[in-house]
């Protein structure tokens, strides 16, 4: 297991929003790293796990029960590709989500925004239900 705060501090030192607003140096280190290292960094600095828990709570208030997790799959200048994993009582599924902004940090914080995430998950659940209903009819 990795010490997330130490690991994250070392990786964050590579990212200077003033001189590297797109996070190219940071991503060059994160991309080849294992998913556990990426997850430790994203959770320590951008609170991906916290955003997922809050999104689940928001969905519960809307009458939907879902467990959510996110993984940063890819990052290109101005676009973060996120894989969202959702577990409901009926099914487990994944879907991709793209987040765009003018800075790496803004993209990561936007991805972990619980309201945005809850809306995306709810829309995906509804789309899957509509497709299932269309296949039955």
PDB file of C-alpha atoms in Angstrom:
ATOM      1  CA  UNK A   1       0.000   0.000   0.000  1.00  0.00           C
ATOM      2  CA  UNK A   2       1.200   3.506  -0.758  1.00  0.00           C
ATOM      3  CA  UNK A   3       1.332   6.371   1.673  1.00  0.00           C
ATOM      4  CA  UNK A   4      -1.026   8.624  -0.283  1.00  0.00           C
ATOM      5  CA  UNK A   5      -0.051  11.978   1.296  1.00  0.00           C
ATOM      6  CA  UNK A   6       3.685  11.351   0.737  1.00  0.00           C
ATOM      7  CA  UNK A   7       3.201   9.935  -2.739  1.00  0.00           C
ATOM      8  CA  UNK A   8       0.805  12.677  -3.637  1.00  0.00           C
ATOM      9  CA  UNK A   9       3.134  15.424  -2.402  1.00  0.00           C
ATOM     10  CA  UNK A  10       5.950  14.025  -4.520  1.00  0.00           C
ATOM     11  CA  UNK A  11       3.759  13.840  -7.612  1.00  0.00           C
ATOM     12  CA  UNK A  12       2.105  17.189  -6.965  1.00  0.00           C
ATOM     13  CA  UNK A  13       5.550  18.793  -6.859  1.00  0.00           C
ATOM     14  CA  UNK A  14       5.734  18.025 -10.586  1.00  0.00           C
ATOM     15  CA  UNK A  15       2.601  20.044 -11.256  1.00  0.00           C
ATOM     16  CA  UNK A  16       2.910  23.808 -11.206  1.00  0.00           C
ATOM     17  CA  UNK A  17      -0.359  25.402 -12.368  1.00  0.00           C
ATOM     18  CA  UNK A  18       1.407  28.659 -13.182  1.00  0.00           C
ATOM     19  CA  UNK A  19       3.996  27.199 -15.560  1.00  0.00           C
ATOM     20  CA  UNK A  20       2.200  23.997 -16.624  1.00  0.00           C
ATOM     21  CA  UNK A  21      -1.504  24.757 -16.536  1.00  0.00           C
ATOM     22  CA  UNK A  22      -2.308  21.749 -18.725  1.00  0.00           C
ATOM     23  CA  UNK A  23      -0.546  19.346 -16.353  1.00  0.00           C
ATOM     24  CA  UNK A  24       1.673  17.825 -19.052  1.00  0.00           C
ATOM     25  CA  UNK A  25       4.591  17.123 -16.688  1.00  0.00           C
ATOM     26  CA  UNK A  26       2.253  15.710 -14.070  1.00  0.00           C
ATOM     27  CA  UNK A  27       0.436  13.471 -16.551  1.00  0.00           C
ATOM     28  CA  UNK A  28       3.756  12.237 -17.972  1.00  0.00           C
ATOM     29  CA  UNK A  29       4.422  10.822 -14.490  1.00  0.00           C
ATOM     30  CA  UNK A  30       0.876   9.630 -13.759  1.00  0.00           C
ATOM     31  CA  UNK A  31       0.161   7.967 -17.111  1.00  0.00           C
ATOM     32  CA  UNK A  32       2.683   5.112 -16.784  1.00  0.00           C
ATOM     33  CA  UNK A  33       1.970   4.722 -13.057  1.00  0.00           C
ATOM     34  CA  UNK A  34      -0.327   1.993 -11.863  1.00  0.00           C
ATOM     35  CA  UNK A  35      -3.991   2.678 -11.176  1.00  0.00           C
ATOM     36  CA  UNK A  36      -3.403   2.567  -7.414  1.00  0.00           C
ATOM     37  CA  UNK A  37      -0.845   5.380  -7.636  1.00  0.00           C
ATOM     38  CA  UNK A  38      -3.153   7.473  -9.825  1.00  0.00           C
ATOM     39  CA  UNK A  39      -6.038   6.828  -7.423  1.00  0.00           C
ATOM     40  CA  UNK A  40      -3.920   7.842  -4.409  1.00  0.00           C
ATOM     41  CA  UNK A  41      -2.988  11.119  -6.094  1.00  0.00           C
ATOM     42  CA  UNK A  42      -6.513  11.925  -7.284  1.00  0.00           C
ATOM     43  CA  UNK A  43      -8.058  11.120  -3.915  1.00  0.00           C
ATOM     44  CA  UNK A  44      -5.508  13.134  -1.953  1.00  0.00           C
ATOM     45  CA  UNK A  45      -5.714  16.271  -4.104  1.00  0.00           C
ATOM     46  CA  UNK A  46      -8.976  16.240  -6.004  1.00  0.00           C
ATOM     47  CA  UNK A  47     -11.111  14.134  -3.632  1.00  0.00           C
ATOM     48  CA  UNK A  48     -12.466  11.670  -6.216  1.00  0.00           C
ATOM     49  CA  UNK A  49     -13.671   9.229  -3.509  1.00  0.00           C
ATOM     50  CA  UNK A  50     -15.371  11.990  -1.543  1.00  0.00           C
ATOM     51  CA  UNK A  51     -17.108  13.265  -4.690  1.00  0.00           C
ATOM     52  CA  UNK A  52     -18.324   9.735  -5.451  1.00  0.00           C
ATOM     53  CA  UNK A  53     -19.726   9.271  -1.931  1.00  0.00           C
ATOM     54  CA  UNK A  54     -21.497  12.626  -2.064  1.00  0.00           C
ATOM     55  CA  UNK A  55     -22.896  11.850  -5.529  1.00  0.00           C
ATOM     56  CA  UNK A  56     -24.282   8.579  -4.138  1.00  0.00           C
ATOM     57  CA  UNK A  57     -25.956  10.537  -1.330  1.00  0.00           C
ATOM     58  CA  UNK A  58     -27.453  13.007  -3.820  1.00  0.00           C
ATOM     59  CA  UNK A  59     -28.806  10.117  -5.899  1.00  0.00           C
ATOM     60  CA  UNK A  60     -30.278   8.541  -2.751  1.00  0.00           C
ATOM     61  CA  UNK A  61     -32.166  11.780  -2.118  1.00  0.00           C
ATOM     62  CA  UNK A  62     -33.531  11.429  -5.659  1.00  0.00           C
ATOM     63  CA  UNK A  63     -34.665   7.871  -4.975  1.00  0.00           C
ATOM     64  CA  UNK A  64     -31.774   6.079  -6.719  1.00  0.00           C
ATOM     65  CA  UNK A  65     -29.384   3.802  -4.867  1.00  0.00           C
ATOM     66  CA  UNK A  66     -25.961   3.533  -6.488  1.00  0.00           C
ATOM     67  CA  UNK A  67     -22.346   3.019  -5.491  1.00  0.00           C
ATOM     68  CA  UNK A  68     -20.032   5.121  -7.684  1.00  0.00           C
ATOM     69  CA  UNK A  69     -16.302   5.093  -8.323  1.00  0.00           C
ATOM     70  CA  UNK A  70     -14.182   6.977 -10.870  1.00  0.00           C
ATOM     71  CA  UNK A  71     -10.876   6.346 -12.615  1.00  0.00           C
ATOM     72  CA  UNK A  72      -8.848   8.836 -14.630  1.00  0.00           C
ATOM     73  CA  UNK A  73      -8.265   6.956 -17.880  1.00  0.00           C
ATOM     74  CA  UNK A  74      -6.539   9.559 -20.005  1.00  0.00           C
ATOM     75  CA  UNK A  75      -5.663  13.212 -20.035  1.00  0.00           C
ATOM     76  CA  UNK A  76      -5.001  15.344 -23.064  1.00  0.00           C
ATOM     77  CA  UNK A  77      -4.665  19.086 -23.217  1.00  0.00           C
ATOM     78  CA  UNK A  78      -7.954  20.422 -21.943  1.00  0.00           C
ATOM     79  CA  UNK A  79      -9.784  17.067 -21.792  1.00  0.00           C
ATOM     80  CA  UNK A  80      -9.894  14.485 -19.016  1.00  0.00           C
ATOM     81  CA  UNK A  81     -11.344  11.071 -19.842  1.00  0.00           C
ATOM     82  CA  UNK A  82     -12.951   9.542 -16.786  1.00  0.00           C
ATOM     83  CA  UNK A  83     -14.353   6.039 -16.425  1.00  0.00           C
ATOM     84  CA  UNK A  84     -17.284   5.908 -14.012  1.00  0.00           C
ATOM     85  CA  UNK A  85     -18.257   2.576 -12.444  1.00  0.00           C
ATOM     86  CA  UNK A  86     -21.782   2.312 -11.049  1.00  0.00           C
ATOM     87  CA  UNK A  87     -23.301  -0.484  -8.970  1.00  0.00           C
ATOM     88  CA  UNK A  88     -27.054  -0.493  -8.445  1.00  0.00           C
ATOM     89  CA  UNK A  89     -29.378  -3.169  -7.098  1.00  0.00           C
ATOM     90  CA  UNK A  90     -30.217  -4.161 -10.677  1.00  0.00           C
ATOM     91  CA  UNK A  91     -26.838  -4.023 -12.434  1.00  0.00           C
ATOM     92  CA  UNK A  92     -23.205  -2.984 -12.460  1.00  0.00           C
ATOM     93  CA  UNK A  93     -21.989  -0.923 -15.393  1.00  0.00           C
ATOM     94  CA  UNK A  94     -19.349   1.515 -16.578  1.00  0.00           C
ATOM     95  CA  UNK A  95     -19.502   4.544 -18.789  1.00  0.00           C
ATOM     96  CA  UNK A  96     -17.057   7.137 -20.008  1.00  0.00           C
ATOM     97  CA  UNK A  97     -17.245  10.818 -19.247  1.00  0.00           C
ATOM     98  CA  UNK A  98     -15.178  13.637 -20.730  1.00  0.00           C
ATOM     99  CA  UNK A  99     -14.477  16.758 -18.727  1.00  0.00           C
ATOM    100  CA  UNK A 100     -13.118  19.892 -20.412  1.00  0.00           C
ATOM    101  CA  UNK A 101     -11.600  23.045 -18.988  1.00  0.00           C
ATOM    102  CA  UNK A 102      -8.644  25.360 -19.428  1.00  0.00           C
ATOM    103  CA  UNK A 103      -6.541  23.889 -16.575  1.00  0.00           C
ATOM    104  CA  UNK A 104      -5.710  20.380 -15.332  1.00  0.00           C
ATOM    105  CA  UNK A 105      -6.799  21.184 -11.778  1.00  0.00           C
ATOM    106  CA  UNK A 106     -10.124  22.603 -12.957  1.00  0.00           C
ATOM    107  CA  UNK A 107     -10.801  19.435 -14.954  1.00  0.00           C
ATOM    108  CA  UNK A 108     -10.066  17.188 -11.983  1.00  0.00           C
ATOM    109  CA  UNK A 109     -12.169  19.236  -9.565  1.00  0.00           C
ATOM    110  CA  UNK A 110     -15.027  19.368 -12.100  1.00  0.00           C
ATOM    111  CA  UNK A 111     -14.886  15.581 -12.500  1.00  0.00           C
ATOM    112  CA  UNK A 112     -15.223  15.130  -8.739  1.00  0.00           C
ATOM    113  CA  UNK A 113     -18.078  17.655  -8.428  1.00  0.00           C
ATOM    114  CA  UNK A 114     -20.762  15.520  -6.757  1.00  0.00           C
ATOM    115  CA  UNK A 115     -23.717  17.316  -8.367  1.00  0.00           C
ATOM    116  CA  UNK A 116     -22.257  17.021 -11.859  1.00  0.00           C
ATOM    117  CA  UNK A 117     -21.373  13.380 -11.216  1.00  0.00           C
ATOM    118  CA  UNK A 118     -24.828  12.562  -9.803  1.00  0.00           C
ATOM    119  CA  UNK A 119     -26.477  14.168 -12.844  1.00  0.00           C
ATOM    120  CA  UNK A 120     -24.255  12.157 -15.220  1.00  0.00           C
ATOM    121  CA  UNK A 121     -24.967   8.883 -13.402  1.00  0.00           C
ATOM    122  CA  UNK A 122     -28.709   9.578 -13.253  1.00  0.00           C
ATOM    123  CA  UNK A 123     -28.764  10.382 -16.983  1.00  0.00           C
ATOM    124  CA  UNK A 124     -26.879   7.155 -17.758  1.00  0.00           C
ATOM    125  CA  UNK A 125     -29.262   5.083 -15.599  1.00  0.00           C
ATOM    126  CA  UNK A 126     -32.279   6.655 -17.326  1.00  0.00           C
ATOM    127  CA  UNK A 127     -30.763   6.090 -20.790  1.00  0.00           C
ATOM    128  CA  UNK A 128     -30.122   2.426 -19.949  1.00  0.00           C
ATOM    129  CA  UNK A 129     -33.694   2.016 -18.692  1.00  0.00           C
ATOM    130  CA  UNK A 130     -35.066   3.598 -21.888  1.00  0.00           C
ATOM    131  CA  UNK A 131     -32.934   1.293 -24.052  1.00  0.00           C
ATOM    132  CA  UNK A 132     -34.080  -1.720 -22.031  1.00  0.00           C
ATOM    133  CA  UNK A 133     -37.730  -0.665 -22.401  1.00  0.00           C
ATOM    134  CA  UNK A 134     -37.251  -0.157 -26.156  1.00  0.00           C
ATOM    135  CA  UNK A 135     -35.723  -3.633 -26.489  1.00  0.00           C
ATOM    136  CA  UNK A 136     -38.682  -5.194 -24.662  1.00  0.00           C
ATOM    137  CA  UNK A 137     -41.243  -3.430 -26.863  1.00  0.00           C
TER     138      UNK A 137
END
